[in-house]
Amino acid sequence: MTDKANTVEHSASAVATGVAKKTAVLTGFGTAAAVAVQMTAWPGLSPWTVPAGVLIGGVLGVLNFRWLAYAVERVYLRQGASSLLANVAAAVVNVLKLSAIFIVLFVVIKNRWVHIVGLVLGLTCCFGAILWQGFGLMTDLKEDRGRTGSEQ
């Protein structure tokens, strides 16, 4: 594998796409588990509050990670940007991103549209997907180094 292909494969947007796909898988399993748990643990609740919390949490987690990848590629890796300008732009982007996520979480929790357990589970699905993606990339890098060492 060439360095250029390796760089493209490990770019921030490629990693974010991999995390989004893995989050979708984990959120799907989490939603199915949430339906089962809600039927047994909280049978009196509306039948969609916990699964909807998992879905909203997963979506918010992916949006947060996508915005992070966007900030890394557009602000930190942009050619010709000074470090001061990059730091100020990154701070502004991060404040706006976290404010938007906070507002959505506040409205959803305050109005009790979803169950908090489902919301936390959905956010955790994204975190698990980030770990899954990272371990996969580490394994790929280890295999690449092993092949390069044996070819010499």
Coordinates of N, CA and C in Angstrom, one line a residue:
M1 N 0.8 -1.2 0.0 CA 0.0 0.0 0.0 C 0.9 1.2 0.0
T2 N 0.6 2.2 -0.8 CA 1.4 3.4 -0.9 C 1.1 4.4 0.2
D3 N 2.0 5.3 0.5 CA 1.7 6.3 1.5 C 0.5 7.2 1.2
K4 N 0.4 7.5 -0.1 CA -0.7 8.3 -0.5 C -2.1 7.6 -0.3
A5 N -2.1 6.3 -0.7 CA -3.4 5.6 -0.5 C -3.7 5.4 1.0
N6 N -2.6 5.2 1.8 CA -2.7 5.1 3.2 C -3.3 6.4 3.8
T7 N -2.8 7.5 3.4 CA -3.2 8.8 3.9 C -4.7 9.1 3.5
V8 N -5.1 8.7 2.3 CA -6.5 8.9 1.9 C -7.4 8.0 2.8
E9 N -7.0 6.8 3.0 CA -7.8 5.8 3.8 C -7.9 6.3 5.2
H10 N -6.9 7.0 5.7 CA -6.9 7.4 7.1 C -7.2 8.9 7.3
S11 N -7.8 9.5 6.3 CA -8.2 10.9 6.4 C -9.3 11.1 7.4
A12 N -9.5 12.3 7.9 CA -10.5 12.5 8.9 C -11.9 12.2 8.3
S13 N -12.2 12.5 7.1 CA -13.5 12.2 6.6 C -13.7 10.8 6.3
A14 N -12.7 10.0 6.0 CA -12.8 8.6 5.8 C -13.0 7.9 7.2
V15 N -12.3 8.4 8.2 CA -12.5 7.8 9.5 C -13.9 8.2 10.0
A16 N -14.4 9.4 9.7 CA -15.8 9.8 10.2 C -16.8 8.9 9.4
T17 N -16.6 8.6 8.2 CA -17.5 7.8 7.4 C -17.6 6.3 8.0
G18 N -16.4 5.8 8.4 CA -16.3 4.5 9.0 C -17.0 4.5 10.4
V19 N -16.8 5.6 11.1 CA -17.5 5.7 12.4 C -19.0 5.8 12.3
A20 N -19.4 6.5 11.3 CA -20.9 6.6 11.0 C -21.5 5.3 10.7
K21 N -20.8 4.5 9.9 CA -21.4 3.2 9.5 C -21.4 2.2 10.7
K22 N -20.3 2.3 11.5 CA -20.3 1.4 12.7 C -21.3 1.9 13.7
T23 N -21.5 3.2 13.8 CA -22.5 3.7 14.8 C -23.9 3.2 14.3
A24 N -24.1 3.2 13.0 CA -25.5 2.7 12.5 C -25.7 1.3 12.9
V25 N -24.6 0.4 12.8 CA -24.8 -1.0 13.2 C -25.0 -1.1 14.7
L26 N -24.2 -0.4 15.5 CA -24.4 -0.5 17.0 C -25.7 0.1 17.4
T27 N -26.1 1.2 16.8 CA -27.4 1.8 17.2 C -28.6 0.9 16.8
G28 N -28.5 0.2 15.7 CA -29.5 -0.7 15.3 C -29.6 -1.8 16.4
F29 N -28.5 -2.4 16.8 CA -28.5 -3.4 17.9 C -29.0 -2.8 19.2
G30 N -28.6 -1.6 19.5 CA -29.0 -0.9 20.7 C -30.5 -0.6 20.7
T31 N -31.0 -0.2 19.6 CA -32.5 0.0 19.5 C -33.3 -1.3 19.7
A32 N -32.8 -2.4 19.1 CA -33.5 -3.6 19.3 C -33.4 -4.0 20.8
A33 N -32.2 -3.8 21.4 CA -32.1 -4.2 22.8 C -33.0 -3.2 23.7
A34 N -33.1 -2.0 23.3 CA -33.9 -1.0 24.0 C -35.3 -1.4 24.0
V35 N -35.8 -1.9 22.9 CA -37.2 -2.3 22.8 C -37.4 -3.5 23.8
A36 N -36.5 -4.4 23.8 CA -36.7 -5.6 24.7 C -36.6 -5.1 26.2
V37 N -35.7 -4.2 26.5 CA -35.5 -3.8 27.9 C -36.7 -2.9 28.3
Q38 N -37.2 -2.1 27.4 CA -38.4 -1.3 27.8 C -39.6 -2.1 28.0
M39 N -39.8 -3.2 27.3 CA -40.9 -4.0 27.5 C -40.9 -4.7 28.9
T40 N -39.7 -5.0 29.4 CA -39.6 -5.7 30.6 C -39.3 -4.8 31.8
A41 N -38.5 -3.7 31.7 CA -38.1 -2.9 32.8 C -39.1 -1.7 33.0
W42 N -39.6 -1.1 31.9 CA -40.5 0.0 32.0 C -41.7 -0.2 31.1
P43 N -42.5 -1.2 31.5 CA -43.7 -1.5 30.6 C -44.7 -0.4 30.6
G44 N -44.7 0.5 31.6 CA -45.7 1.6 31.6 C -45.4 2.8 30.8
L45 N -44.2 2.9 30.3 CA -43.8 4.0 29.4 C -44.3 3.9 28.0
S46 N -44.4 5.0 27.4 CA -44.7 5.0 26.0 C -43.8 4.0 25.2
P47 N -44.3 3.3 24.3 CA -43.4 2.2 23.7 C -42.3 2.7 22.8
W48 N -42.1 4.0 22.6 CA -41.0 4.4 21.8 C -40.0 5.3 22.5
T49 N -40.1 5.6 23.7 CA -39.3 6.6 24.4 C -37.8 6.1 24.5
V50 N -37.6 4.9 24.9 CA -36.2 4.4 25.1 C -35.6 4.2 23.7
P51 N -36.2 3.5 22.7 CA -35.6 3.3 21.4 C -35.4 4.6 20.7
A52 N -36.3 5.6 20.8 CA -36.1 6.9 20.2 C -34.9 7.6 20.9
G53 N -34.7 7.4 22.1 CA -33.5 8.0 22.8 C -32.2 7.4 22.3
V54 N -32.2 6.1 22.0 CA -31.0 5.4 21.4 C -30.8 6.0 20.0
L55 N -31.8 6.2 19.2 CA -31.6 6.7 17.9 C -31.1 8.2 17.9
I56 N -31.7 9.0 18.7 CA -31.3 10.4 18.8 C -29.9 10.5 19.4
G57 N -29.6 9.7 20.4 CA -28.2 9.7 20.9 C -27.2 9.3 19.8
G58 N -27.5 8.3 19.1 CA -26.6 7.8 18.0 C -26.4 8.9 16.9
V59 N -27.5 9.5 16.6 CA -27.4 10.6 15.5 C -26.6 11.8 16.1
L60 N -26.8 12.2 17.3 CA -26.1 13.3 17.9 C -24.6 13.0 18.0
G61 N -24.3 11.7 18.4 CA -22.9 11.3 18.4 C -22.2 11.3 17.1
V62 N -22.9 10.9 16.1 CA -22.3 10.9 14.7 C -22.2 12.3 14.2
L63 N -23.1 13.2 14.5 CA -23.0 14.6 14.1 C -21.8 15.3 14.8
N64 N -21.7 15.0 16.0 CA -20.6 15.6 16.8 C -19.2 15.1 16.2
F65 N -19.1 13.8 15.9 CA -17.9 13.3 15.3 C -17.6 13.8 13.9
R66 N -18.7 14.0 13.1 CA -18.6 14.5 11.7 C -18.1 16.0 11.8
W67 N -18.7 16.7 12.7 CA -18.2 18.1 12.9 C -16.8 18.2 13.3
L68 N -16.4 17.3 14.2 CA -15.0 17.2 14.6 C -14.1 17.0 13.4
A69 N -14.4 16.0 12.6 CA -13.6 15.7 11.4 C -13.6 16.9 10.5
Y70 N -14.7 17.6 10.3 CA -14.7 18.8 9.5 C -13.8 19.8 10.0
A71 N -13.8 20.0 11.3 CA -12.9 21.0 11.9 C -11.4 20.6 11.7
V72 N -11.1 19.4 11.9 CA -9.7 18.9 11.7 C -9.3 19.2 10.3
E73 N -10.1 18.8 9.3 CA -9.7 18.9 7.9 C -9.7 20.4 7.4
R74 N -10.7 21.1 7.8 CA -10.8 22.5 7.3 C -10.0 23.5 8.1
V75 N -9.9 23.3 9.4 CA -9.2 24.3 10.2 C -7.8 24.0 10.4
Y76 N -7.5 22.8 11.0 CA -6.1 22.5 11.4 C -5.3 22.1 10.2
L77 N -5.8 21.4 9.2 CA -5.0 20.9 8.1 C -5.0 21.8 6.9
R78 N -5.7 22.9 7.0 CA -5.7 23.8 5.8 C -4.4 24.5 5.5
Q79 N -4.0 24.5 4.3 CA -2.7 25.0 3.9 C -2.7 26.5 4.1
G80 N -1.7 27.1 4.6 CA -1.5 28.5 4.7 C -2.2 29.2 5.9
A81 N -2.8 28.4 6.7 CA -3.5 29.0 7.9 C -2.4 29.1 9.0
S82 N -2.4 30.3 9.7 CA -1.5 30.5 10.8 C -2.0 29.7 12.0
S83 N -1.2 29.4 12.9 CA -1.6 28.6 14.1 C -2.6 29.4 14.9
L84 N -2.4 30.7 15.0 CA -3.3 31.6 15.8 C -4.7 31.6 15.2
L85 N -4.8 31.7 13.9 CA -6.0 31.7 13.1 C -6.7 30.4 13.2
A86 N -5.9 29.3 13.1 CA -6.5 28.0 13.2 C -7.1 27.7 14.6
N87 N -6.4 28.2 15.6 CA -6.9 28.0 17.0 C -8.1 28.8 17.3
V88 N -8.2 30.0 16.8 CA -9.4 30.8 17.0 C -10.6 30.2 16.2
A89 N -10.4 29.8 15.0 CA -11.4 29.2 14.2 C -11.9 27.9 14.8
A90 N -11.0 27.1 15.3 CA -11.3 25.8 15.9 C -12.2 26.1 17.2
A91 N -11.8 27.1 18.0 CA -12.5 27.4 19.2 C -13.9 27.8 18.9
V92 N -14.1 28.7 17.8 CA -15.4 29.1 17.4 C -16.3 28.0 16.9
V93 N -15.7 27.1 16.1 CA -16.4 26.0 15.6 C -16.8 25.0 16.7
N94 N -15.9 24.8 17.6 CA -16.2 23.9 18.8 C -17.3 24.5 19.7
V95 N -17.3 25.7 19.9 CA -18.3 26.4 20.8 C -19.7 26.3 20.1
L96 N -19.7 26.6 18.8 CA -21.0 26.5 18.1 C -21.5 25.0 18.0
K97 N -20.6 24.1 17.8 CA -21.0 22.7 17.7 C -21.5 22.2 19.0
L98 N -20.8 22.5 20.1 CA -21.3 22.0 21.4 C -22.5 22.7 21.8
S99 N -22.7 24.0 21.5 CA -23.9 24.7 21.8 C -25.1 24.1 21.1
A100 N -25.0 23.8 19.8 CA -26.1 23.2 19.1 C -26.5 21.8 19.7
I101 N -25.5 21.0 20.0 CA -25.8 19.7 20.6 C -26.4 19.9 22.0
F102 N -25.9 20.8 22.8 CA -26.5 21.1 24.1 C -27.9 21.5 24.0
I103 N -28.2 22.4 23.1 CA -29.6 22.9 22.9 C -30.5 21.7 22.6
V104 N -30.1 20.8 21.6 CA -30.9 19.7 21.3 C -31.1 18.8 22.5
L105 N -30.0 18.5 23.2 CA -30.1 17.6 24.4 C -31.0 18.2 25.4
F106 N -30.9 19.5 25.7 CA -31.7 20.2 26.7 C -33.2 20.1 26.3
V107 N -33.5 20.4 25.1 CA -34.9 20.4 24.6 C -35.5 19.0 24.7
V108 N -34.7 18.0 24.3 CA -35.2 16.6 24.3 C -35.4 16.1 25.7
I109 N -34.5 16.4 26.6 CA -34.6 15.9 28.0 C -35.6 16.7 28.8
K110 N -35.6 18.0 28.6 CA -36.6 18.9 29.3 C -38.0 18.5 29.0
N111 N -38.3 18.3 27.7 CA -39.7 17.9 27.3 C -40.0 16.4 27.5
R112 N -39.0 15.7 27.9 CA -39.2 14.2 28.2 C -39.7 13.5 27.0
W113 N -39.2 13.9 25.8 CA -39.5 13.2 24.6 C -38.9 11.8 24.5
V114 N -37.8 11.6 25.1 CA -37.1 10.3 25.1 C -36.7 10.0 26.6
H115 N -36.4 8.8 26.8 CA -35.9 8.3 28.1 C -34.4 8.6 28.1
I116 N -33.9 9.1 29.3 CA -32.5 9.5 29.4 C -31.5 8.2 29.2
V117 N -32.0 7.1 29.7 CA -31.2 5.9 29.5 C -30.9 5.5 28.1
G118 N -32.0 5.7 27.2 CA -31.8 5.4 25.8 C -30.9 6.4 25.2
L119 N -31.0 7.7 25.6 CA -30.1 8.8 25.0 C -28.7 8.5 25.4
V120 N -28.4 8.1 26.6 CA -27.0 7.8 27.0 C -26.5 6.6 26.2
L121 N -27.4 5.6 26.0 CA -27.0 4.4 25.3 C -26.7 4.7 23.8
G122 N -27.4 5.6 23.2 CA -27.2 6.0 21.9 C -25.8 6.8 21.7
L123 N -25.6 7.7 22.7 CA -24.3 8.4 22.7 C -23.1 7.4 22.9
T124 N -23.3 6.4 23.7 CA -22.3 5.4 23.9 C -22.1 4.5 22.7
C125 N -23.1 4.3 21.9 CA -22.9 3.5 20.6 C -21.9 4.3 19.7
C126 N -22.0 5.6 19.7 CA -21.0 6.3 18.9 C -19.6 6.2 19.4
F127 N -19.5 6.3 20.7 CA -18.2 6.1 21.4 C -17.6 4.7 21.1
G128 N -18.5 3.7 21.2 CA -18.0 2.4 20.9 C -17.6 2.2 19.4
A129 N -18.3 2.9 18.5 CA -17.9 2.9 17.1 C -16.6 3.6 16.9
I130 N -16.3 4.6 17.6 CA -15.0 5.3 17.5 C -13.9 4.4 17.9
L131 N -14.1 3.7 19.0 CA -13.1 2.7 19.5 C -12.9 1.6 18.5
W132 N -14.0 1.1 17.9 CA -14.0 0.0 16.9 C -13.2 0.4 15.7
Q133 N -13.5 1.6 15.2 CA -12.8 2.2 14.1 C -11.3 2.4 14.4
G134 N -11.0 2.9 15.5 CA -9.6 3.1 15.9 C -8.8 1.8 16.0
F135 N -9.4 0.8 16.6 CA -8.7 -0.5 16.7 C -8.5 -1.2 15.4
G136 N -9.5 -1.0 14.5 CA -9.4 -1.5 13.1 C -8.2 -0.8 12.4
L137 N -8.1 0.5 12.5 CA -7.0 1.2 11.9 C -5.7 0.8 12.4
M138 N -5.6 0.6 13.8 CA -4.4 0.2 14.4 C -4.0 -1.2 13.8
T139 N -4.9 -2.1 13.7 CA -4.6 -3.4 13.1 C -4.1 -3.3 11.7
D140 N -4.8 -2.5 10.9 CA -4.3 -2.3 9.5 C -2.9 -1.7 9.5
L141 N -2.6 -0.8 10.3 CA -1.2 -0.2 10.3 C -0.2 -1.2 10.8
K142 N -0.6 -2.0 11.7 CA 0.3 -3.1 12.2 C 0.6 -4.1 11.1
E143 N -0.4 -4.5 10.4 CA -0.2 -5.4 9.2 C 0.6 -4.8 8.1
D144 N 0.4 -3.5 7.8 CA 1.2 -2.8 6.8 C 2.6 -2.8 7.2
R145 N 2.9 -2.5 8.5 CA 4.3 -2.5 8.9 C 4.9 -3.9 8.9
G146 N 4.1 -4.9 9.2 CA 4.6 -6.3 9.1 C 5.0 -6.7 7.7
R147 N 4.2 -6.3 6.8 CA 4.4 -6.6 5.3 C 5.7 -5.8 4.9
T148 N 5.8 -4.6 5.3 CA 6.9 -3.8 4.8 C 8.2 -4.3 5.4
G149 N 8.2 -4.8 6.6 CA 9.4 -5.3 7.3 C 9.8 -6.6 6.6
S150 N 8.9 -7.4 6.2 CA 9.2 -8.7 5.6 C 9.7 -8.6 4.2
E151 N 9.3 -7.5 3.5 CA 9.7 -7.3 2.1 C 11.2 -6.8 2.1
Q152 N 11.7 -6.3 3.1 CA 13.1 -5.7 3.1 C 14.1 -6.8 3.2

